[in-house]
């Protein structure tokens, strides 16, 4: 069978739960994908999801929607959004999902890579750092071809809560949440900026307010899950932002979960760090200036995850 036109973008959503389907819907609204494949085990549910998306097409973008449980339909996929797995329940941390979701990933990812060996794999299922690390080690693909959504959403939340007391749009606040996508994450404050001015010297800034903004961002998932059972709108938008950066070769810097190599003394673990996202995936990791406190927080975040890799 002939290879598709190189301008044709095919994205597969693996796992058609709330996160996966919200990501599919956000991608449809964005219009970046020519084809969206919904892949999962429940064929009848997938058919309903496909029809629901198709009925929006007259109001959005013409996109081919495929609903399938056949791995062969993933052939020639450009980006695989891996969201298959058990969801975080009220009272659980993301790390509570390690055992069951690692097994799901180890079962599903090899046959996906067999039919789509060049696909960029965006790991979204939790705990995303552990799953990303396991997937990289298992598949042996080029550096950056598999990476996780990481703290892209945490960072968006943090910037939003900072904007509640700073008189600027959150998109103009240049800072990140780094480390684990979870309780051991930390905010980058020492080198953060707004319009070229350091965040710490910006009018209205205080360490107490910044820490409060970070705490709101860190605790947001638990609050949302306790309130309505799951969080999916924010991550759907985050997935679309990352996929768009890949397909457009945008070289956008985003905080994603990547394999760390001798980074402020941290090695051989997946953590969220600023990385350049393009057609090859996470092509290069950026090394922002971290003060001594932030460096220690990075090491502590790595240590909290490492026990789950043994």
PDB file of C-alpha atoms in Angstrom, residues 68-223:
ATOM      1  CA  UNK A  68     -11.473   0.518  15.929  1.00  0.00           C
ATOM      2  CA  UNK A  69     -10.108  -2.262  18.109  1.00  0.00           C
ATOM      3  CA  UNK A  70      -7.768  -3.482  15.331  1.00  0.00           C
ATOM      4  CA  UNK A  71      -4.089  -2.569  15.730  1.00  0.00           C
ATOM      5  CA  UNK A  72      -3.689  -2.629  11.957  1.00  0.00           C
ATOM      6  CA  UNK A  73      -5.752   0.580  11.748  1.00  0.00           C
ATOM      7  CA  UNK A  74      -2.939   2.364  13.596  1.00  0.00           C
ATOM      8  CA  UNK A  75      -0.502   1.820  10.712  1.00  0.00           C
ATOM      9  CA  UNK A  76       1.200   5.035   9.500  1.00  0.00           C
ATOM     10  CA  UNK A  77       0.060   6.961  12.567  1.00  0.00           C
ATOM     11  CA  UNK A  78       2.079  10.125  13.141  1.00  0.00           C
ATOM     12  CA  UNK A  79       1.240  10.662  16.823  1.00  0.00           C
ATOM     13  CA  UNK A  80      -0.101   8.158  19.345  1.00  0.00           C
ATOM     14  CA  UNK A  81      -1.784   9.729  22.368  1.00  0.00           C
ATOM     15  CA  UNK A  82      -1.619   6.952  24.958  1.00  0.00           C
ATOM     16  CA  UNK A  83      -4.361   7.537  27.530  1.00  0.00           C
ATOM     17  CA  UNK A  84      -5.328   3.916  28.202  1.00  0.00           C
ATOM     18  CA  UNK A  85      -5.456   2.957  31.856  1.00  0.00           C
ATOM     19  CA  UNK A  86      -7.315   3.165  35.116  1.00  0.00           C
ATOM     20  CA  UNK A  87      -8.334   6.649  36.189  1.00  0.00           C
ATOM     21  CA  UNK A  88      -7.299   8.313  39.441  1.00  0.00           C
ATOM     22  CA  UNK A  89     -10.066   7.953  42.013  1.00  0.00           C
ATOM     23  CA  UNK A  90     -10.913  10.258  44.942  1.00  0.00           C
ATOM     24  CA  UNK A  91      -8.314   9.790  47.668  1.00  0.00           C
ATOM     25  CA  UNK A  92      -5.746   8.213  45.317  1.00  0.00           C
ATOM     26  CA  UNK A  93      -2.462   9.716  44.196  1.00  0.00           C
ATOM     27  CA  UNK A  94      -1.254   9.223  40.637  1.00  0.00           C
ATOM     28  CA  UNK A  95       1.412   6.851  41.952  1.00  0.00           C
ATOM     29  CA  UNK A  96      -1.306   4.531  43.291  1.00  0.00           C
ATOM     30  CA  UNK A  97      -1.989   3.596  39.653  1.00  0.00           C
ATOM     31  CA  UNK A  98       1.500   2.205  38.951  1.00  0.00           C
ATOM     32  CA  UNK A  99       0.846  -1.548  38.941  1.00  0.00           C
ATOM     33  CA  UNK A 100      -2.306  -1.736  36.858  1.00  0.00           C
ATOM     34  CA  UNK A 101      -1.405   0.949  34.344  1.00  0.00           C
ATOM     35  CA  UNK A 102       2.128  -0.322  33.727  1.00  0.00           C
ATOM     36  CA  UNK A 103       0.624  -3.717  32.834  1.00  0.00           C
ATOM     37  CA  UNK A 104      -1.852  -2.109  30.432  1.00  0.00           C
ATOM     38  CA  UNK A 105       0.921  -0.104  28.768  1.00  0.00           C
ATOM     39  CA  UNK A 106       3.237  -3.107  28.467  1.00  0.00           C
ATOM     40  CA  UNK A 107       0.448  -5.090  26.802  1.00  0.00           C
ATOM     41  CA  UNK A 108      -0.720  -2.459  24.333  1.00  0.00           C
ATOM     42  CA  UNK A 109       2.342  -0.450  23.318  1.00  0.00           C
ATOM     43  CA  UNK A 110       4.470  -3.176  21.615  1.00  0.00           C
ATOM     44  CA  UNK A 111       1.802  -4.086  19.021  1.00  0.00           C
ATOM     45  CA  UNK A 112       1.223  -0.363  18.411  1.00  0.00           C
ATOM     46  CA  UNK A 113       4.925   0.205  17.741  1.00  0.00           C
ATOM     47  CA  UNK A 114       4.980  -2.881  15.494  1.00  0.00           C
ATOM     48  CA  UNK A 115       2.554  -1.238  13.035  1.00  0.00           C
ATOM     49  CA  UNK A 116       3.617   2.381  13.623  1.00  0.00           C
ATOM     50  CA  UNK A 117       7.357   2.250  14.443  1.00  0.00           C
ATOM     51  CA  UNK A 118       7.955   5.902  13.528  1.00  0.00           C
ATOM     52  CA  UNK A 119       5.030   7.316  15.498  1.00  0.00           C
ATOM     53  CA  UNK A 120       5.696   9.863  18.211  1.00  0.00           C
ATOM     54  CA  UNK A 121       4.175   8.450  21.413  1.00  0.00           C
ATOM     55  CA  UNK A 122       2.734  10.996  23.826  1.00  0.00           C
ATOM     56  CA  UNK A 123       2.180   9.249  27.139  1.00  0.00           C
ATOM     57  CA  UNK A 124      -0.788  10.755  29.012  1.00  0.00           C
ATOM     58  CA  UNK A 125      -1.954   7.913  31.275  1.00  0.00           C
ATOM     59  CA  UNK A 126      -0.826   8.167  34.908  1.00  0.00           C
ATOM     60  CA  UNK A 127       1.562   7.951  36.600  1.00  0.00           C
ATOM     61  CA  UNK A 128       2.924   9.551  33.461  1.00  0.00           C
ATOM     62  CA  UNK A 129       6.588   9.723  34.515  1.00  0.00           C
ATOM     63  CA  UNK A 130       6.752   6.033  35.442  1.00  0.00           C
ATOM     64  CA  UNK A 131       4.884   4.922  32.319  1.00  0.00           C
ATOM     65  CA  UNK A 132       7.063   7.093  30.102  1.00  0.00           C
ATOM     66  CA  UNK A 133      10.246   5.649  31.600  1.00  0.00           C
ATOM     67  CA  UNK A 134       9.005   2.072  31.251  1.00  0.00           C
ATOM     68  CA  UNK A 135       7.895   2.681  27.661  1.00  0.00           C
ATOM     69  CA  UNK A 136      11.247   4.179  26.633  1.00  0.00           C
ATOM     70  CA  UNK A 137      13.208   1.304  28.165  1.00  0.00           C
ATOM     71  CA  UNK A 138      10.863  -1.317  26.679  1.00  0.00           C
ATOM     72  CA  UNK A 139      10.683   0.025  23.117  1.00  0.00           C
ATOM     73  CA  UNK A 140      14.268   1.154  22.582  1.00  0.00           C
ATOM     74  CA  UNK A 141      13.276   3.947  20.196  1.00  0.00           C
ATOM     75  CA  UNK A 142      15.348   7.066  19.382  1.00  0.00           C
ATOM     76  CA  UNK A 143      15.648   9.631  22.155  1.00  0.00           C
ATOM     77  CA  UNK A 144      12.560  11.839  22.380  1.00  0.00           C
ATOM     78  CA  UNK A 145      10.249   9.668  20.255  1.00  0.00           C
ATOM     79  CA  UNK A 146       8.397   8.673  23.422  1.00  0.00           C
ATOM     80  CA  UNK A 147       7.710  11.343  26.026  1.00  0.00           C
ATOM     81  CA  UNK A 148       4.989  12.240  28.491  1.00  0.00           C
ATOM     82  CA  UNK A 149       2.555  15.143  28.784  1.00  0.00           C
ATOM     83  CA  UNK A 150       4.230  15.726  32.135  1.00  0.00           C
ATOM     84  CA  UNK A 151       3.619  19.062  33.832  1.00  0.00           C
ATOM     85  CA  UNK A 152       2.246  20.901  30.808  1.00  0.00           C
ATOM     86  CA  UNK A 153      -1.151  21.072  32.531  1.00  0.00           C
ATOM     87  CA  UNK A 154       0.381  21.767  35.974  1.00  0.00           C
ATOM     88  CA  UNK A 155       2.244  24.695  34.426  1.00  0.00           C
ATOM     89  CA  UNK A 156      -0.922  26.043  32.785  1.00  0.00           C
ATOM     90  CA  UNK A 157      -2.714  25.836  36.129  1.00  0.00           C
ATOM     91  CA  UNK A 158       0.155  27.567  37.908  1.00  0.00           C
ATOM     92  CA  UNK A 159       0.284  30.404  35.389  1.00  0.00           C
ATOM     93  CA  UNK A 160      -3.484  30.841  35.671  1.00  0.00           C
ATOM     94  CA  UNK A 161      -3.376  31.113  39.454  1.00  0.00           C
ATOM     95  CA  UNK A 162      -0.437  33.536  39.253  1.00  0.00           C
ATOM     96  CA  UNK A 163      -2.491  35.678  36.861  1.00  0.00           C
ATOM     97  CA  UNK A 164      -5.212  35.954  39.488  1.00  0.00           C
ATOM     98  CA  UNK A 165      -3.024  38.394  41.413  1.00  0.00           C
ATOM     99  CA  UNK A 166      -0.679  39.636  38.670  1.00  0.00           C
ATOM    100  CA  UNK A 167      -2.264  42.082  36.178  1.00  0.00           C
ATOM    101  CA  UNK A 168      -1.238  40.089  33.067  1.00  0.00           C
ATOM    102  CA  UNK A 169      -2.562  37.308  30.881  1.00  0.00           C
ATOM    103  CA  UNK A 170      -1.312  33.868  32.036  1.00  0.00           C
ATOM    104  CA  UNK A 171       0.222  33.327  28.574  1.00  0.00           C
ATOM    105  CA  UNK A 172       2.599  36.210  29.330  1.00  0.00           C
ATOM    106  CA  UNK A 173       3.919  34.609  32.528  1.00  0.00           C
ATOM    107  CA  UNK A 174       7.019  32.568  31.712  1.00  0.00           C
ATOM    108  CA  UNK A 175       7.540  29.964  34.375  1.00  0.00           C
ATOM    109  CA  UNK A 176       7.100  26.223  34.803  1.00  0.00           C
ATOM    110  CA  UNK A 177       6.152  23.522  37.231  1.00  0.00           C
ATOM    111  CA  UNK A 178       8.923  20.918  36.983  1.00  0.00           C
ATOM    112  CA  UNK A 179       9.724  17.450  38.311  1.00  0.00           C
ATOM    113  CA  UNK A 180       7.104  14.785  38.896  1.00  0.00           C
ATOM    114  CA  UNK A 181       3.600  15.209  37.540  1.00  0.00           C
ATOM    115  CA  UNK A 182       2.403  14.780  41.095  1.00  0.00           C
ATOM    116  CA  UNK A 183       2.964  15.710  44.696  1.00  0.00           C
ATOM    117  CA  UNK A 184       6.755  16.156  44.487  1.00  0.00           C
ATOM    118  CA  UNK A 185       6.637  18.722  41.680  1.00  0.00           C
ATOM    119  CA  UNK A 186       7.974  22.232  42.309  1.00  0.00           C
ATOM    120  CA  UNK A 187       7.562  25.718  40.807  1.00  0.00           C
ATOM    121  CA  UNK A 188      10.375  27.426  38.948  1.00  0.00           C
ATOM    122  CA  UNK A 189      10.541  30.893  40.503  1.00  0.00           C
ATOM    123  CA  UNK A 190      14.218  31.926  40.461  1.00  0.00           C
ATOM    124  CA  UNK A 191      14.406  32.371  36.668  1.00  0.00           C
ATOM    125  CA  UNK A 192      10.713  33.094  35.965  1.00  0.00           C
ATOM    126  CA  UNK A 193       9.813  36.279  34.127  1.00  0.00           C
ATOM    127  CA  UNK A 194       7.017  38.492  32.788  1.00  0.00           C
ATOM    128  CA  UNK A 195       7.861  40.480  29.670  1.00  0.00           C
ATOM    129  CA  UNK A 196      11.561  40.163  30.342  1.00  0.00           C
ATOM    130  CA  UNK A 197      11.222  41.361  33.940  1.00  0.00           C
ATOM    131  CA  UNK A 198      11.942  38.833  36.667  1.00  0.00           C
ATOM    132  CA  UNK A 199       8.780  37.481  38.244  1.00  0.00           C
ATOM    133  CA  UNK A 200      10.085  38.161  41.747  1.00  0.00           C
ATOM    134  CA  UNK A 201      10.406  41.912  40.995  1.00  0.00           C
ATOM    135  CA  UNK A 202       7.074  42.239  39.168  1.00  0.00           C
ATOM    136  CA  UNK A 203       4.463  44.528  40.791  1.00  0.00           C
ATOM    137  CA  UNK A 204       2.126  42.557  43.034  1.00  0.00           C
ATOM    138  CA  UNK A 205       4.453  39.567  43.405  1.00  0.00           C
ATOM    139  CA  UNK A 206       5.198  37.982  46.754  1.00  0.00           C
ATOM    140  CA  UNK A 207       6.679  34.598  47.646  1.00  0.00           C
ATOM    141  CA  UNK A 208       3.616  33.818  49.711  1.00  0.00           C
ATOM    142  CA  UNK A 209       1.231  34.518  46.831  1.00  0.00           C
ATOM    143  CA  UNK A 210       3.383  32.514  44.422  1.00  0.00           C
ATOM    144  CA  UNK A 211       3.480  29.550  46.789  1.00  0.00           C
ATOM    145  CA  UNK A 212      -0.288  29.753  47.219  1.00  0.00           C
ATOM    146  CA  UNK A 213      -0.694  29.763  43.412  1.00  0.00           C
ATOM    147  CA  UNK A 214       1.522  26.687  43.158  1.00  0.00           C
ATOM    148  CA  UNK A 215      -0.392  24.870  45.913  1.00  0.00           C
ATOM    149  CA  UNK A 216      -3.661  25.535  44.087  1.00  0.00           C
ATOM    150  CA  UNK A 217      -2.123  24.150  40.886  1.00  0.00           C
ATOM    151  CA  UNK A 218      -0.695  21.082  42.643  1.00  0.00           C
ATOM    152  CA  UNK A 219      -3.938  20.281  44.456  1.00  0.00           C
ATOM    153  CA  UNK A 220      -6.216  21.067  41.506  1.00  0.00           C
ATOM    154  CA  UNK A 221      -6.574  17.498  40.232  1.00  0.00           C
ATOM    155  CA  UNK A 222      -7.604  16.138  43.632  1.00  0.00           C
ATOM    156  CA  UNK A 223     -10.103  18.964  44.101  1.00  0.00           C
TER     157      UNK A 223
END
